[in-house]
Structures are given as structure tokens and as C-alpha cells.
PDB file of C-alpha atoms in Angstrom:
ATOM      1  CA  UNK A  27      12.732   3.660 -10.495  1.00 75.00           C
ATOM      2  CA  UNK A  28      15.038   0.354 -10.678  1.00 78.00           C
ATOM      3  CA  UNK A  29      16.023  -2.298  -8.346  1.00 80.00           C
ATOM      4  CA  UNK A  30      18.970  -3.925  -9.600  1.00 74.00           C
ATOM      5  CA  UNK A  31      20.527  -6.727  -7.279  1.00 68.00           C
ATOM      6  CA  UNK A  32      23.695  -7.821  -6.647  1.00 67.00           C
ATOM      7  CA  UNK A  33      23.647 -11.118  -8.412  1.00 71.00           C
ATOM      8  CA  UNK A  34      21.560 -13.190  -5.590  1.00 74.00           C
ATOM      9  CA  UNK A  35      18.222 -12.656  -7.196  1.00 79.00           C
ATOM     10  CA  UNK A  36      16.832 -10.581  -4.365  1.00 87.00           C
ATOM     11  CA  UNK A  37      17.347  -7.538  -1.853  1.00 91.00           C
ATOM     12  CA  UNK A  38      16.287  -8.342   1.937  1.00 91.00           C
ATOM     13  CA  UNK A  39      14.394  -5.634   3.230  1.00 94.00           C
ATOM     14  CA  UNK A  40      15.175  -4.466   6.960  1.00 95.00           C
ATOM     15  CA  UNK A  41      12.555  -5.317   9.506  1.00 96.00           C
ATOM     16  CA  UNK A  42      11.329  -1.415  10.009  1.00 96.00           C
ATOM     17  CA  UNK A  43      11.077  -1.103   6.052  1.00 96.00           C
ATOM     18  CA  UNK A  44       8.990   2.491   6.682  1.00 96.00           C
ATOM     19  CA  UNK A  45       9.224   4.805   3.716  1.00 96.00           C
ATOM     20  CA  UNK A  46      11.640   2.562   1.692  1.00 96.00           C
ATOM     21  CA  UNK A  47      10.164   4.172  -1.771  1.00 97.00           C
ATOM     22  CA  UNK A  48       7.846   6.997  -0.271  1.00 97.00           C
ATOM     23  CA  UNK A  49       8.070  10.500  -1.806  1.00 97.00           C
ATOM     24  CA  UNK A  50       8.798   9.577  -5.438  1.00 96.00           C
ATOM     25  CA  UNK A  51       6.573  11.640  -6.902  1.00 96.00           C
ATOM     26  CA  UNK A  52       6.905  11.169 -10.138  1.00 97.00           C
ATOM     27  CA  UNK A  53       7.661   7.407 -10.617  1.00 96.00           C
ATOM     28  CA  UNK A  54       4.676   5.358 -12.174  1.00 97.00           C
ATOM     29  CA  UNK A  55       6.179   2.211 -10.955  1.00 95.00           C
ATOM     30  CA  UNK A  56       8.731   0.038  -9.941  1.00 95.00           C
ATOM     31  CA  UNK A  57      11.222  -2.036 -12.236  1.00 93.00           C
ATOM     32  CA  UNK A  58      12.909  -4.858 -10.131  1.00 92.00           C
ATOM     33  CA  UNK A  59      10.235  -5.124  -7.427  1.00 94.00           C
ATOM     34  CA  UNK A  60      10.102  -8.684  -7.141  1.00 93.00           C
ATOM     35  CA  UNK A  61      13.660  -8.902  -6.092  1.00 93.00           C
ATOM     36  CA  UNK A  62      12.930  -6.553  -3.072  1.00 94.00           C
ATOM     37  CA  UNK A  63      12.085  -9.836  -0.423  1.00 94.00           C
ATOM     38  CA  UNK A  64      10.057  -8.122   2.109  1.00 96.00           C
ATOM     39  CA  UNK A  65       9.543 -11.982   3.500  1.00 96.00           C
ATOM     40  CA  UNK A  66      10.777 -11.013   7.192  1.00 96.00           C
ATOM     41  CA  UNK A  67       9.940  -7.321   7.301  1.00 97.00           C
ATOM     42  CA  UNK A  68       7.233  -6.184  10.145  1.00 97.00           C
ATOM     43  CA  UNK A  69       7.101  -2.516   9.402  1.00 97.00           C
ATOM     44  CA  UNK A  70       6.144  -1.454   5.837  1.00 97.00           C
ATOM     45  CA  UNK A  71       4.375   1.697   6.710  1.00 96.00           C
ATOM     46  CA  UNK A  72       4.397   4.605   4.417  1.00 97.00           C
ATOM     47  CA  UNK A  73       5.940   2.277   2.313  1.00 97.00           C
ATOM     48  CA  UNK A  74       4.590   4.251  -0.709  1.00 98.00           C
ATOM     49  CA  UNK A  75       3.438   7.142   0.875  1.00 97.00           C
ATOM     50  CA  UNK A  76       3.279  10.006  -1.476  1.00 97.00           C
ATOM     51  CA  UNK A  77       3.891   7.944  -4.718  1.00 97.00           C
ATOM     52  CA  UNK A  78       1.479  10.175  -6.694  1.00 97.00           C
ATOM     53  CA  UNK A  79       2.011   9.002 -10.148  1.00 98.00           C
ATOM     54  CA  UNK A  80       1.494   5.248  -9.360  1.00 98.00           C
ATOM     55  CA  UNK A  81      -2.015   4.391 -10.684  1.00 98.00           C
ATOM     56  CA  UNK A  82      -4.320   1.265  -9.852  1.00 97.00           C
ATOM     57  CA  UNK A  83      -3.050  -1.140 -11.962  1.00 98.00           C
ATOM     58  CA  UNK A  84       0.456  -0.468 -11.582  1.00 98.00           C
ATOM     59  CA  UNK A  85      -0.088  -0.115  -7.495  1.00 98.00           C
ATOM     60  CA  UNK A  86      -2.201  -3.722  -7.568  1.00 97.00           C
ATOM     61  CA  UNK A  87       1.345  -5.303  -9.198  1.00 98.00           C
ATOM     62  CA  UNK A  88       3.212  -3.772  -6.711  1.00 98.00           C
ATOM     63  CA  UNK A  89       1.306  -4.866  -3.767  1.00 97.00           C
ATOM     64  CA  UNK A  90       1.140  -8.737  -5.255  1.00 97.00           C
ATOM     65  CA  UNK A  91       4.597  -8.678  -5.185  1.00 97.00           C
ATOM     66  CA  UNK A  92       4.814  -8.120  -1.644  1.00 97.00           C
ATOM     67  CA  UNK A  93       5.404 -11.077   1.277  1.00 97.00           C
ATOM     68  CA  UNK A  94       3.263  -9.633   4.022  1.00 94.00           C
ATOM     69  CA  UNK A  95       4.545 -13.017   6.185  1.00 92.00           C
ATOM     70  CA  UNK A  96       5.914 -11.131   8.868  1.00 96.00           C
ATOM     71  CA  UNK A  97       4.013  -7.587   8.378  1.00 95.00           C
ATOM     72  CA  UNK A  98       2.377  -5.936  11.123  1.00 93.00           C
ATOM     73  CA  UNK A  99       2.228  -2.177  10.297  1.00 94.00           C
ATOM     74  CA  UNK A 100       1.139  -1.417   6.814  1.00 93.00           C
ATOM     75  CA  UNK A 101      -0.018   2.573   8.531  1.00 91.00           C
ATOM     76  CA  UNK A 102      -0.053   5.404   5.712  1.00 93.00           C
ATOM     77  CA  UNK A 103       1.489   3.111   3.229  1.00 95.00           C
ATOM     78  CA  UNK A 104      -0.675   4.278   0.271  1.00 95.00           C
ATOM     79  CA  UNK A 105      -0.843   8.015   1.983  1.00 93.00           C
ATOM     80  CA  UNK A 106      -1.286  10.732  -0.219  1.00 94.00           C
ATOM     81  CA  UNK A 107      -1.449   8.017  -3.705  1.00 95.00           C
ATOM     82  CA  UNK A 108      -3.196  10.388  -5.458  1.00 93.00           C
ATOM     83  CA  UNK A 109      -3.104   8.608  -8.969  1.00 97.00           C
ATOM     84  CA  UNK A 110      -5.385   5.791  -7.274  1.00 95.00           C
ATOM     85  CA  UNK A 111      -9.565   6.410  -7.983  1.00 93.00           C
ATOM     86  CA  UNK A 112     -10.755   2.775  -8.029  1.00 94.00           C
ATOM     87  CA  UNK A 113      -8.431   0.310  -5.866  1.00 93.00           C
ATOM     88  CA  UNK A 114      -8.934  -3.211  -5.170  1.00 92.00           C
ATOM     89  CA  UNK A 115      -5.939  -5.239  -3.262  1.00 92.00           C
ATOM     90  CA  UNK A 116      -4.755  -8.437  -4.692  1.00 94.00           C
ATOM     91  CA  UNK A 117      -5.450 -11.507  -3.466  1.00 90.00           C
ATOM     92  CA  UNK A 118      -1.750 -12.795  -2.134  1.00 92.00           C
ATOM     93  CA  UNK A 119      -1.840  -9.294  -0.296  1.00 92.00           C
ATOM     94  CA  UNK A 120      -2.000 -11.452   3.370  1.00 90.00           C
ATOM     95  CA  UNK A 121      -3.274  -8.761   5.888  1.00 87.00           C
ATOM     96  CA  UNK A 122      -3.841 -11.460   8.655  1.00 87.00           C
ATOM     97  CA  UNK A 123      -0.972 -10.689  11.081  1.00 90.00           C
ATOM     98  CA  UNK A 124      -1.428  -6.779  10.051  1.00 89.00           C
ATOM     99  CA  UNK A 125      -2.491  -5.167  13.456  1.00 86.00           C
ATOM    100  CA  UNK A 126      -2.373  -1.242  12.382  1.00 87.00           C
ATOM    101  CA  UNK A 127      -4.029   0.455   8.895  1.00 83.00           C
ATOM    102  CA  UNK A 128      -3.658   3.821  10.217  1.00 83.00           C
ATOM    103  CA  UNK A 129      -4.412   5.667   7.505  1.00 85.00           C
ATOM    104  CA  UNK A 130      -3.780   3.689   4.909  1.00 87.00           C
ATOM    105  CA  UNK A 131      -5.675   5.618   2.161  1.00 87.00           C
ATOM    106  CA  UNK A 132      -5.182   9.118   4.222  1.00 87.00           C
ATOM    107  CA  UNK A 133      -5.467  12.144   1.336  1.00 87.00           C
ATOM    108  CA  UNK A 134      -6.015   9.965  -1.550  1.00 87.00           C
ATOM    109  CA  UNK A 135      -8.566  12.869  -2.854  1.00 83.00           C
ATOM    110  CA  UNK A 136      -9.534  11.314  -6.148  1.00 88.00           C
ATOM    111  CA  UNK A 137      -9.753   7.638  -4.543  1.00 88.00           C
ATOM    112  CA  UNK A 138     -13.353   6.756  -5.550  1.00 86.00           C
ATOM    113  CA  UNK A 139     -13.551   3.372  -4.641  1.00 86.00           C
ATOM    114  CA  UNK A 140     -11.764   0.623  -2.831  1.00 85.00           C
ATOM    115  CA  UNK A 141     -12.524  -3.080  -3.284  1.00 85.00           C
ATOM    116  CA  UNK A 142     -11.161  -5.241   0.062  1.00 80.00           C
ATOM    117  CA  UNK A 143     -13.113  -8.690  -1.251  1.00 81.00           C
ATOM    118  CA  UNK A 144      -9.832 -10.353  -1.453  1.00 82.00           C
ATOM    119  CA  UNK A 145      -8.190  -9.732   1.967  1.00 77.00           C
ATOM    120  CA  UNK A 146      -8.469 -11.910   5.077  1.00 71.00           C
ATOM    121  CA  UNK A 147     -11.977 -11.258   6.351  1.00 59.00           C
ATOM    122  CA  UNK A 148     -10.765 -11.125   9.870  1.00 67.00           C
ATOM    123  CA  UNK A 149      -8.935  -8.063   9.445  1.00 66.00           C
ATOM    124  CA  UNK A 150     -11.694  -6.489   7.045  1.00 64.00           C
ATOM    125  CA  UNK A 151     -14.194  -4.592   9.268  1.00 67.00           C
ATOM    126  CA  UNK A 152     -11.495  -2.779  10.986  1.00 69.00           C
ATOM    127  CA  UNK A 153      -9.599  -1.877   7.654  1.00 70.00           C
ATOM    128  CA  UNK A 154     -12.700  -0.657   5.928  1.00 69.00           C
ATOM    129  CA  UNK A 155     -13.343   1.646   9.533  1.00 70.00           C
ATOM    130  CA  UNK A 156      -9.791   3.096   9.419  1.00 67.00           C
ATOM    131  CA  UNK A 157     -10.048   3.955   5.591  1.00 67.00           C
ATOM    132  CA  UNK A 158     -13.236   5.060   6.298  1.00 64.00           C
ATOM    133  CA  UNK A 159     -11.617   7.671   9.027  1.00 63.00           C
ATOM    134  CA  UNK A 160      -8.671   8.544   7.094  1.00 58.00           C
ATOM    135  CA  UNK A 161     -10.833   9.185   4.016  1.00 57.00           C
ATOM    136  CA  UNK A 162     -13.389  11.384   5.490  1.00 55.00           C
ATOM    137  CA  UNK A 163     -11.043  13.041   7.830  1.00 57.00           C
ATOM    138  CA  UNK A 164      -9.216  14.771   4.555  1.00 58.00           C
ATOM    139  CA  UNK A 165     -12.760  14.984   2.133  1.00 55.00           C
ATOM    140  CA  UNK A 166     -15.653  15.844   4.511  1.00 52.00           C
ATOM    141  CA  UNK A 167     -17.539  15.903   1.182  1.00 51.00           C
ATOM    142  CA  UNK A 168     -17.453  12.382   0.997  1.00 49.00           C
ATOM    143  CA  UNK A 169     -16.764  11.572  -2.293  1.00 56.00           C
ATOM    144  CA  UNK A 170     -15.753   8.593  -2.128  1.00 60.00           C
ATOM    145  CA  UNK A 171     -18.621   5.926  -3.355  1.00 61.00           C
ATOM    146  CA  UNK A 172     -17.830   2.077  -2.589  1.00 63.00           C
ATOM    147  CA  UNK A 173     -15.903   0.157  -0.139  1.00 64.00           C
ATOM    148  CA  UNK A 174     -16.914  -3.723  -0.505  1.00 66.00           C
TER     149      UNK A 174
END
């Protein structure tokens, strides 16, 4: 997938910005991203909900390019990821006015670990409960092995 601008140097994302780039399946990542200025956008749920292809590495760019200044809902917006297995968010990835996680990780079935050490500890505990939820709610099993 490509974001190509219109000669400005960025793309202002709308407020509600819910499922802007959810449901491409098959995309392993984003060319153009850091045009897309999500500076003054409070919704970014399911942002990248069912991007199944998009692995760690490439996801942990993605999310560094992201202005979570005005962000309050970040809900399902790594739903159903399923090419993510050991995740840890980057450290300009500002959670601190984020009020909902609702399952943020919800049917990542081969997410095996999830590293939250560089997010705003305020917001922390009650991340790591809702993945917690959202995780165990689709695998009972429990597979997955680490949240720190």
C-alpha cells in the first residue's frame, strides 16, 4: 500500500480516523506513512485491524510514525494482526491521553509476547488488563507467555 500526497508533504487524518487501513490483508506495510499526520485525530481504533501480513518490525515502524497528541481511542487497532508473535511498542507511541484499549490485541492467535516497557506507566496496568482480556477471551489455552 502507498500514500502519495498532494504536494504539501502530509495527509491530515479526520478526527474519527477508525479503520483508515483495516482489512488489508495482504499488505506487509505501509509506503508513505509518515505523511499520514494523525497530529489532531482522537479516534484511531481498528486502525489496523485485520492487517494480517504486517509483522513486528514492520508494525513497530508504523506505530512510531504515529502522533498520538490528540488520541483517545486506540480500541481493536491491532485486532486480528495475526503476523505479530513478539510485540513491543515504540517509545514515541504516547498512550497518556488514550482512555480505551478495548481489545487492542483481540485474536492475535500467534501473539506470544508483548513488551509495554516503553509506554506511559500511567496508562500501563490497565493496558496490560485489557490485552490480558482480549487475549484470553479468543485462546483460553493461554499461550501467550510475557507481558512486561
Amino acid at each position: 500500500l502507498y500514500i502519495v500526497g498532494n504536494g504539501s508533504g502530509s495527509i491530515k487524518a479526520h478526527k474519527t480516523s477508525s479503520r483508515a487501513f483495516a482489512d488489508f490483508t495482504l499488505i506487509k506495510t505501509i509506503e508513505g506513512f509518515e505523511m499520514y499526520d494523525t497530529s489532531e485525530a482522537e479516534e484511531l481504533d481498528a486502525l489496523f485491524q485485520m492487517d494480517r501480513a504486517i509483522n513486528d518490525e514492520a508494525m513497530y515502524e508504523l506505530l512510531s510514525m504515529i502522533d498520538m497528541t490528540s488520541c483517545t481511542d486506540i480500541s481493536y487497532m491491532l485486532c486480528q494482526c495475526d503476523a505479530l508473535v513478539d510485540f513491543s511498542f515504540p517509545d514515541s507511541f504516547d498512550t497518556s491521553n488514550v482512555t480505551s484499549f478495548h481489545s487492542l490485541f483481540a485474536s492475535d492467535d500467534l501473539l506470544e509476547t508483548v513488551d509495554f516497557s516503553n509506554l506511559d506507566t500511567a496508562c500501563t496496568a490497565t493496558l496490560i488488563s485489557s490485552v490480558k482480556e482480549a487475549i484470553f477471551k479468543s485462546r483460553p489455552s493461554g499461550t501467550l507467555t510475557s507481558l512486561s
